[in-house]
CSV table of C-alpha atoms and ligand atoms in Angstrom, one decimal:
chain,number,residue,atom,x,y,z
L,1,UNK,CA,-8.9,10.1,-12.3
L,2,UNK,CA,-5.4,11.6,-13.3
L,3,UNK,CA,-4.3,8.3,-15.1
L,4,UNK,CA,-7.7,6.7,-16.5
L,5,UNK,CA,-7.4,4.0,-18.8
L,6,UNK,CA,-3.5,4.6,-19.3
L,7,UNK,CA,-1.4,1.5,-19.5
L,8,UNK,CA,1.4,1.9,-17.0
L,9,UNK,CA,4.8,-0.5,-16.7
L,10,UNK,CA,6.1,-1.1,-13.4
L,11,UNK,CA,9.9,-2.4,-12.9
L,12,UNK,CA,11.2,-2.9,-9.2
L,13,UNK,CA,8.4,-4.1,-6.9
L,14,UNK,CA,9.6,-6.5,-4.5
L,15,UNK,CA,7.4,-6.5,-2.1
L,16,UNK,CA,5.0,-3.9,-0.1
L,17,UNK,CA,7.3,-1.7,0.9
L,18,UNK,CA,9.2,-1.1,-2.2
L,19,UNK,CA,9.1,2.2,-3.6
L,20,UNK,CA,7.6,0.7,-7.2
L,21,UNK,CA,4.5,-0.5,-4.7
L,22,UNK,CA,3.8,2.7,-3.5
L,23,UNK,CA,3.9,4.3,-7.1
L,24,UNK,CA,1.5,1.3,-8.5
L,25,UNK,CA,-1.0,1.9,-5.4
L,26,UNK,CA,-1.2,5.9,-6.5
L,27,UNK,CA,-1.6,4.8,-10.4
L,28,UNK,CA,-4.1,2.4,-9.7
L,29,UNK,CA,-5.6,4.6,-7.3
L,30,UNK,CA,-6.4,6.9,-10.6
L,31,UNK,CA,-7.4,4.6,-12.7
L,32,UNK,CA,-3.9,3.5,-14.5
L,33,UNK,CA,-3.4,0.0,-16.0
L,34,UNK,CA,-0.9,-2.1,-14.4
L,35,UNK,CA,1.8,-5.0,-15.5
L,36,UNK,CA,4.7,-5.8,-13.5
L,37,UNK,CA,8.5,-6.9,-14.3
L,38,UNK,CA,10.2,-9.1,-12.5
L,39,UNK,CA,13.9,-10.2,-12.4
L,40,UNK,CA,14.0,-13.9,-11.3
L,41,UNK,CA,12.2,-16.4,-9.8
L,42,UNK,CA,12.2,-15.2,-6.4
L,43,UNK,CA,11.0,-11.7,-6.5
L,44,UNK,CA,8.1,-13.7,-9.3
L,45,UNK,CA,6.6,-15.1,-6.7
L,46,UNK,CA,6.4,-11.9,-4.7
L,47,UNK,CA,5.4,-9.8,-7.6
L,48,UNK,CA,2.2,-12.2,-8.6
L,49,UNK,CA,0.2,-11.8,-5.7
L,50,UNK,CA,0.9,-8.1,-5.6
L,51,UNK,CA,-0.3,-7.6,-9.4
L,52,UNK,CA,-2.9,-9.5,-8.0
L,53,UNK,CA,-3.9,-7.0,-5.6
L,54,UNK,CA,-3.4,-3.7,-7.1
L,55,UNK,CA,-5.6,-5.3,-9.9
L,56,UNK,CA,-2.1,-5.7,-12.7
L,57,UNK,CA,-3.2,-7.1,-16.0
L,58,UNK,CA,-0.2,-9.4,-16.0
L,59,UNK,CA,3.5,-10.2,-15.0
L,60,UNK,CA,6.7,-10.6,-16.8
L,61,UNK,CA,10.4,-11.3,-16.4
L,62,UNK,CA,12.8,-8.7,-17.0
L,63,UNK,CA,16.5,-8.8,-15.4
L,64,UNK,CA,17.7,-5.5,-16.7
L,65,UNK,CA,21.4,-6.6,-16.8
L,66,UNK,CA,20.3,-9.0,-19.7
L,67,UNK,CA,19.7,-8.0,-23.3
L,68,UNK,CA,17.6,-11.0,-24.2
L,69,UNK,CA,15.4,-10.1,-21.2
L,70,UNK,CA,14.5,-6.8,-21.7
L,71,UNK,CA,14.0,-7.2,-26.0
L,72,UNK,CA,11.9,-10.3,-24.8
L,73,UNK,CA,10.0,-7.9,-22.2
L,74,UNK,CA,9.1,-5.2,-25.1
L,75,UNK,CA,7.6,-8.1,-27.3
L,76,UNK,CA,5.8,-9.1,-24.0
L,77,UNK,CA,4.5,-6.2,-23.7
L,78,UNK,CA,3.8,-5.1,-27.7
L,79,UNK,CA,1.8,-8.1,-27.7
L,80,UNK,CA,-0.3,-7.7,-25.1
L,81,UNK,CA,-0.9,-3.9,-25.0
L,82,UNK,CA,0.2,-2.6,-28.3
L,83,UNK,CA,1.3,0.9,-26.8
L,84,UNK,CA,2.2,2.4,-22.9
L,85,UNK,CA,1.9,5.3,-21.4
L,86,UNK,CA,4.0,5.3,-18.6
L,87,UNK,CA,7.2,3.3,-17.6
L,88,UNK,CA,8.3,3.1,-14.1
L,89,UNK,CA,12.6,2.2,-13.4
L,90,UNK,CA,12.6,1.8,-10.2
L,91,UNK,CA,15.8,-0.5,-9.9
L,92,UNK,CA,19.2,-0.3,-8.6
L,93,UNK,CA,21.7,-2.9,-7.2
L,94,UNK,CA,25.3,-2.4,-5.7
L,95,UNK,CA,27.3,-5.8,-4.7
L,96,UNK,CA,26.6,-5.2,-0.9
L,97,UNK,CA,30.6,-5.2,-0.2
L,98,UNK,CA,31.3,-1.4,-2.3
L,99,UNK,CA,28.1,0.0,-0.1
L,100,UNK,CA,30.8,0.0,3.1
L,101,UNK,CA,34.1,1.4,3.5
L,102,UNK,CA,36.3,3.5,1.1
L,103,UNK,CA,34.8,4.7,-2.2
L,104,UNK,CA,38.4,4.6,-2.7
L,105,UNK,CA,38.9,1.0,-2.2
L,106,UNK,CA,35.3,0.2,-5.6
L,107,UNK,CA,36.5,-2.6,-7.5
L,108,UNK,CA,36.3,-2.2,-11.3
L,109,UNK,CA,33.6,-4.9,-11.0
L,110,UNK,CA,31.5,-3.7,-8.4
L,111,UNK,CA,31.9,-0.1,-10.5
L,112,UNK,CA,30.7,-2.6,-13.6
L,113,UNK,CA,27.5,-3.9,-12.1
L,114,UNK,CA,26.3,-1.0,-10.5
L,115,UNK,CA,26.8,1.7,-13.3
L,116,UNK,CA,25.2,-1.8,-15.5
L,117,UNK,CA,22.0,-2.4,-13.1
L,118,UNK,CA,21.2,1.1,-12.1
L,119,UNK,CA,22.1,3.7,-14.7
L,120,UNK,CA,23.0,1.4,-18.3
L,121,UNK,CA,19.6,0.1,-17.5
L,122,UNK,CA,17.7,2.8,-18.0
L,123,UNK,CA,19.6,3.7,-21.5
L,124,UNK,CA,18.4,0.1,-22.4
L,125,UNK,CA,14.9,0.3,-21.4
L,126,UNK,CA,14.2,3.5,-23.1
L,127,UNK,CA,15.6,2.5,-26.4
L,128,UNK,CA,14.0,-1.2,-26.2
L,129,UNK,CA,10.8,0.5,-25.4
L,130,UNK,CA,10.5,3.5,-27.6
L,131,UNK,CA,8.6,2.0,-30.6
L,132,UNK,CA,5.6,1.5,-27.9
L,133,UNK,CA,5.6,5.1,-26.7
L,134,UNK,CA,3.8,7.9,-28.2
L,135,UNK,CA,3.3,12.2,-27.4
L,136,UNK,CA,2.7,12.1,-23.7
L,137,UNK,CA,3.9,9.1,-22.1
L,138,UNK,CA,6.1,9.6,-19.5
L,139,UNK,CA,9.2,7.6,-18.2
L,140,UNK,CA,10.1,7.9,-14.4
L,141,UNK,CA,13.1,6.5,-12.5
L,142,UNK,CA,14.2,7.1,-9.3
L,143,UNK,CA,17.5,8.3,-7.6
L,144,UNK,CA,18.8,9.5,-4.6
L,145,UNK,CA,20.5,12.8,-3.0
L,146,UNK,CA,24.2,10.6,-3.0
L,147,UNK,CA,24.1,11.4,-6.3
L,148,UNK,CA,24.6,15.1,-5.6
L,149,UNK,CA,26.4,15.2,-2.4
L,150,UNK,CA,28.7,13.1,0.0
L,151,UNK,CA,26.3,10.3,1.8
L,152,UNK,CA,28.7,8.6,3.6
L,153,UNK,CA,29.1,4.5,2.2
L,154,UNK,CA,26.4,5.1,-0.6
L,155,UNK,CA,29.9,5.0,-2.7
L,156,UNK,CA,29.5,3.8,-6.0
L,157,UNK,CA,25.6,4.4,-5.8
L,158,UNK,CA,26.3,8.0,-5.6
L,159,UNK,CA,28.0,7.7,-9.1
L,160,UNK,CA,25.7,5.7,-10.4
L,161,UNK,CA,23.1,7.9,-9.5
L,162,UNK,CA,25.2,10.8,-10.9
L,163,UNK,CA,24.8,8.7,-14.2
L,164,UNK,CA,21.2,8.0,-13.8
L,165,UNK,CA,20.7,11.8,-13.3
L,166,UNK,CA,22.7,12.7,-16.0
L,167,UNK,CA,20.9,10.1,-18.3
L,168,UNK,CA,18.2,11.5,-17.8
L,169,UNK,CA,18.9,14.9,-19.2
L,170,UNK,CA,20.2,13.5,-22.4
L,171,UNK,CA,17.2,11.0,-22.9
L,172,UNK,CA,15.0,13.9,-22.6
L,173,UNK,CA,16.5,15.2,-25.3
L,174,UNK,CA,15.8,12.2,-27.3
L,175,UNK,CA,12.7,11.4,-26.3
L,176,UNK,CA,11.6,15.2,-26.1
L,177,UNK,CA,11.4,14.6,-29.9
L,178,UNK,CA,8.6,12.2,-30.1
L,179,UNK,CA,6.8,14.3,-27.3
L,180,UNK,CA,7.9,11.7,-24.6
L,181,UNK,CA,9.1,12.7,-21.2
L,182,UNK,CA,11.7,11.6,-18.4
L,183,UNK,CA,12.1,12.8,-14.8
L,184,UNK,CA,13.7,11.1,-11.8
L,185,UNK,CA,12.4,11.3,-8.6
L,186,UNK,CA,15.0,11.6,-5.5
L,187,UNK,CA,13.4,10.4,-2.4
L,188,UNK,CA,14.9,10.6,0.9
L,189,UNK,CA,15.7,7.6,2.6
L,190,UNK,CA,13.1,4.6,3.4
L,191,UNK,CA,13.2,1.1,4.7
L,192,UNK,CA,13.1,-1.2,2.1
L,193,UNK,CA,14.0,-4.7,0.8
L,194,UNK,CA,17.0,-2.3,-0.4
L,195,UNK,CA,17.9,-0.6,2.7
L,196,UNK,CA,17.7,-3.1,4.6
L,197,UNK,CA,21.3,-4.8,4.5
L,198,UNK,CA,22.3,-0.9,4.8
L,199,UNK,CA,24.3,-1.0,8.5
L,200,UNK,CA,23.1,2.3,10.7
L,201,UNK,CA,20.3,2.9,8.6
L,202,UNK,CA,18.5,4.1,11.6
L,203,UNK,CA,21.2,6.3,12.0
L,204,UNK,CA,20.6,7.9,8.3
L,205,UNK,CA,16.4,7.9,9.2
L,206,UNK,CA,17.2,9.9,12.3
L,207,UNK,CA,18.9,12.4,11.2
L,208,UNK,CA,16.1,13.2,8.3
L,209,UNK,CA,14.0,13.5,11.3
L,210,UNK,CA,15.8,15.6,13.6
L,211,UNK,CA,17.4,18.4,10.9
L,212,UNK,CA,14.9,18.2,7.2
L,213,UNK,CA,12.8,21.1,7.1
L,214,UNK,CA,9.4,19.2,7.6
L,215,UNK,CA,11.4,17.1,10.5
L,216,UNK,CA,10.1,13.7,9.2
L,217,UNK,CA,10.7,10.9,7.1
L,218,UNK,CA,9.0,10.3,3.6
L,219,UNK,CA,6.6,7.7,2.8
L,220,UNK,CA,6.4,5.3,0.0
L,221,UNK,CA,3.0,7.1,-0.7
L,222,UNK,CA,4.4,10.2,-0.5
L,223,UNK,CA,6.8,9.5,-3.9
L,224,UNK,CA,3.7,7.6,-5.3
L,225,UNK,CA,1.6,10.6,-5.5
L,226,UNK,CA,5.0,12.7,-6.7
L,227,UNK,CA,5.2,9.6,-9.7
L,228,UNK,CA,1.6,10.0,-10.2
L,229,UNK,CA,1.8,13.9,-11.0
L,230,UNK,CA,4.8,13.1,-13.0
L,231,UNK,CA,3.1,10.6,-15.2
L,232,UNK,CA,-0.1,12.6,-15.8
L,233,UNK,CA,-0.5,15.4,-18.2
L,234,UNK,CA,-0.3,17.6,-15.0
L,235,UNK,CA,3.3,17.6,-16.1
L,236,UNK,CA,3.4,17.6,-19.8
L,237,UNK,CA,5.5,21.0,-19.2
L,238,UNK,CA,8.5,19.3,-17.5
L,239,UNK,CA,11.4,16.8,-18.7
L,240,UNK,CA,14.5,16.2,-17.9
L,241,UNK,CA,13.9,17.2,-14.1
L,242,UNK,CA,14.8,15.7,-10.9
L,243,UNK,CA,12.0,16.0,-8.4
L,244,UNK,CA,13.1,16.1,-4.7
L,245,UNK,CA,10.4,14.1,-2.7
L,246,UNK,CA,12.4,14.1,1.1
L,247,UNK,CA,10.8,16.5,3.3
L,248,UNK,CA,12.9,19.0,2.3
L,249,UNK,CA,16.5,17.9,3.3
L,250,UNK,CA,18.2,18.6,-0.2
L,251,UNK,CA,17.9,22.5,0.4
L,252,UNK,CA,19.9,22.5,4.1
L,253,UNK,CA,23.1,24.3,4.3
L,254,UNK,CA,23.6,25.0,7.5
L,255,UNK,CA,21.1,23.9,10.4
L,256,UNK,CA,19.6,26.5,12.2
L,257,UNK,CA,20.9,25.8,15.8
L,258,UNK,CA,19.2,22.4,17.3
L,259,UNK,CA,15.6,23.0,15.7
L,260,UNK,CA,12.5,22.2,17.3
L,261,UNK,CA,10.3,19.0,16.8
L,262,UNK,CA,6.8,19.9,16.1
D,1,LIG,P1,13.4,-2.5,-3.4
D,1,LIG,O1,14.4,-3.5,-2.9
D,1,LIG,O2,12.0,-2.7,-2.9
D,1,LIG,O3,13.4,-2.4,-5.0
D,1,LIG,C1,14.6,-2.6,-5.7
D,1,LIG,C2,14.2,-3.5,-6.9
D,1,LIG,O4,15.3,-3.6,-7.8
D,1,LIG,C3,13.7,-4.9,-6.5
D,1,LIG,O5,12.4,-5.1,-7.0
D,1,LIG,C4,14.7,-5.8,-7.2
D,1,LIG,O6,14.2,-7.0,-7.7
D,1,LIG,C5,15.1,-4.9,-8.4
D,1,LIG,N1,16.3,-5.3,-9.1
D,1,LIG,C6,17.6,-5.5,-8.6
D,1,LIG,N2,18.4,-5.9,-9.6
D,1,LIG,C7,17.6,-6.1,-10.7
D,1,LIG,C8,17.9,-6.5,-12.0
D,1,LIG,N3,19.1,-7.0,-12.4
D,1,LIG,N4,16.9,-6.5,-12.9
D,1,LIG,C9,15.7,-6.1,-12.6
D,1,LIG,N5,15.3,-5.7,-11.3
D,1,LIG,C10,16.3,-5.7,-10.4
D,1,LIG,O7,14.0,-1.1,-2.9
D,1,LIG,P2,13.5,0.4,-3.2
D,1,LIG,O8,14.1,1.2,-2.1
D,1,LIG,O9,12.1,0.4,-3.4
D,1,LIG,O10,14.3,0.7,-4.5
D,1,LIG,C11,13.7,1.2,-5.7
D,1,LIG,C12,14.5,2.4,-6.3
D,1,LIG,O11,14.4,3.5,-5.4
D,1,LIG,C13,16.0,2.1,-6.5
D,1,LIG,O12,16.4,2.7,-7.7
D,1,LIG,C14,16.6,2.8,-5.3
D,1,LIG,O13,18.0,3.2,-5.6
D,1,LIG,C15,15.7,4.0,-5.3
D,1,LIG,N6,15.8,4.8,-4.0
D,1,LIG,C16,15.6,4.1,-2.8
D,1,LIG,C17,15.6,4.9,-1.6
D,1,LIG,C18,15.5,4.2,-0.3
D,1,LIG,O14,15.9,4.8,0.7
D,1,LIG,N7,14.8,3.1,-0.2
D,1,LIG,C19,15.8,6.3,-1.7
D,1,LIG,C20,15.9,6.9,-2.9
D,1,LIG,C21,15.9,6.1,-4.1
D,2,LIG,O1,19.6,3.4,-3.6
D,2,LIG,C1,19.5,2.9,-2.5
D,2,LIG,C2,19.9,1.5,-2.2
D,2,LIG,C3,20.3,0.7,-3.4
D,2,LIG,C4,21.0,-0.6,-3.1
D,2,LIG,C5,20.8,-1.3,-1.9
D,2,LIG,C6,21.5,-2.6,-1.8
D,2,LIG,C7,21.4,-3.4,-0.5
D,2,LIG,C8,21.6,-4.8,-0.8
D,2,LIG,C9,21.8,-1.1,-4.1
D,2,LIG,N1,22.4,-2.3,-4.0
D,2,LIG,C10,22.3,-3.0,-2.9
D,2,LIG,N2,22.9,-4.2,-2.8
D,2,LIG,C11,22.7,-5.1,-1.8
D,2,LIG,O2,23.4,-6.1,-1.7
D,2,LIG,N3,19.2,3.8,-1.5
D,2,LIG,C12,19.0,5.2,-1.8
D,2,LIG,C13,19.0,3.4,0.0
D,2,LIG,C14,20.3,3.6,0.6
D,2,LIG,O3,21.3,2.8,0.5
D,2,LIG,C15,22.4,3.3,1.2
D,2,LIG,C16,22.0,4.6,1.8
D,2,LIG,C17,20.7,4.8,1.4
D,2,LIG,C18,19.8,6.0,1.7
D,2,LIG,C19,23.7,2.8,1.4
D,2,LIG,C20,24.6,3.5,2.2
D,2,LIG,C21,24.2,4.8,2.8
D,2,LIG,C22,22.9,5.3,2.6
């Protein structure tokens, strides 16, 4: 049991298919402690019965664009645990209209709310949850190969993934200092609540499978159990890090003539 008796937060499930679900099925899995955010009314709905499930403590809200919410979250959360151990981010919102056409063409408010919701967020989190972390808890977030390269109509993602990425490197830092680590996790694409308004998505999952160097998509299980190594003192020698969990794809160059399915 990687994770016994640890008390972990999760931000970002939706539903069963979100990435966050995946990493709380591998924590619970090893014996974590669970409690979920939520941002609205909507997605509380979802998120009860899945705490439910995966055997969660408790829910609460937490829209990270708002101040009040996420100071309001960490007294939650002092309240009823004291102290965590691990803190998931797995959130990121783009107004769907900048995830088509030019980058070119990003409004300065589109630009606003995505940089606010997926990068600024994580800034806020860490900092509003700092007091409750001690030597050896470990903050994850997630992110995306747009960050590094051209992925056609990711757009302002990209850059706000550049930031997230880039965060993360100076909050180790910080953090470092108190013994607390931060990595992101880059997973290759998967159909979620998130990717699901994403036109020729299919199109992006194909091409993983035909050219990445284990010719397949990753699951949601498959970045749980990366998050779980993450989060357990298996990796109290890395910070700072972005861990590449998507068969492989982020080392191409140049594919070897049309390779063969196996
Ligand atoms: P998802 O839709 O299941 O999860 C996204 C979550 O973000 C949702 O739970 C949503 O409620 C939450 N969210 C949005 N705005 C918020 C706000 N203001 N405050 C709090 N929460 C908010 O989709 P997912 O694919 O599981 O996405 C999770 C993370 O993984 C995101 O950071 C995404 O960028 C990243 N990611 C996704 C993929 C992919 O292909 N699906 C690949 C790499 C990285
Ligand atoms: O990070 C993401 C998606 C994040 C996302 C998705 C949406 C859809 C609905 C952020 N904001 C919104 N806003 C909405 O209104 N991914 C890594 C998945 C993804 O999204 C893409 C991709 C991939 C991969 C968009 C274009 C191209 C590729």
């Amino acid at each position: 049991m990687l994770l016994k008796g640890k008390k972990a937060l999760i931000m970002g499930v939706a539903n069963n298919r979100s990435i966050a679900y995946g990493i709380s099925s591998a924590f619970t899995r090893e014996g974590a402690r669970l409690a979920f955010s939520y941002a609205g009314d909507a997605i509380k709905k979802r998120v009860e019965p899945i705490c439910e499930e995966l055997g969660g403590e408790f829910t609460f809200p937490c829209d990270v664009s708002s101040d009040a919410e996420i100071a309001a979250a960490a007294e939650t959360v002092k309240e009823k645990w004291g102290k965590i151990d691990v803190l998931v981010h797995s959130v990121a919102y783009a107004p769907k209209e900048e995830l088509a056409g030019r980058y070119l063409d990003t409004s300065r408010d589109g630009f606003r709310v995505a940089l606010d919701i997926s990068a600024y967020s994580l800034v806020a989190l860490c900092r509003a949850f700092e007091p409750l972390m001690d030597e050896g808890s470990s903050v994850i977030c997630m992110t995306y190969f747009g960050a590094q390269k051209l992925v056609p109509n990711y757009n302002v993602m990209g850059v706000a993934k550049a930031a997230l990425e880039a965060s993360v490197r100076y909050l180790a830092s910080d953090l470092g200092q108190k013994g607390v680590r931060i990595n992101a996790i880059s997973a290759g694409p998967i159909k979620t609540l998130a990717a699901s308004g994403i036109s020729d998505f299919r199109v992006i999952l194909d091409h993983i499978e035909r050219f990445s160097p284990l010719r397949r998509n990753v699951t949601i299980d498959q970045v749980g159990n990366a998050a779980l190594f993450l989060a357990s003192d298996l990796a109290s020698g890395v910070t700072g890090d972005v861990l590449f969990v998507d068969s492989g794809y982020q080392t191409i160059g140049l594919t070897p003539v049309m390779p063969e399915k196996h």
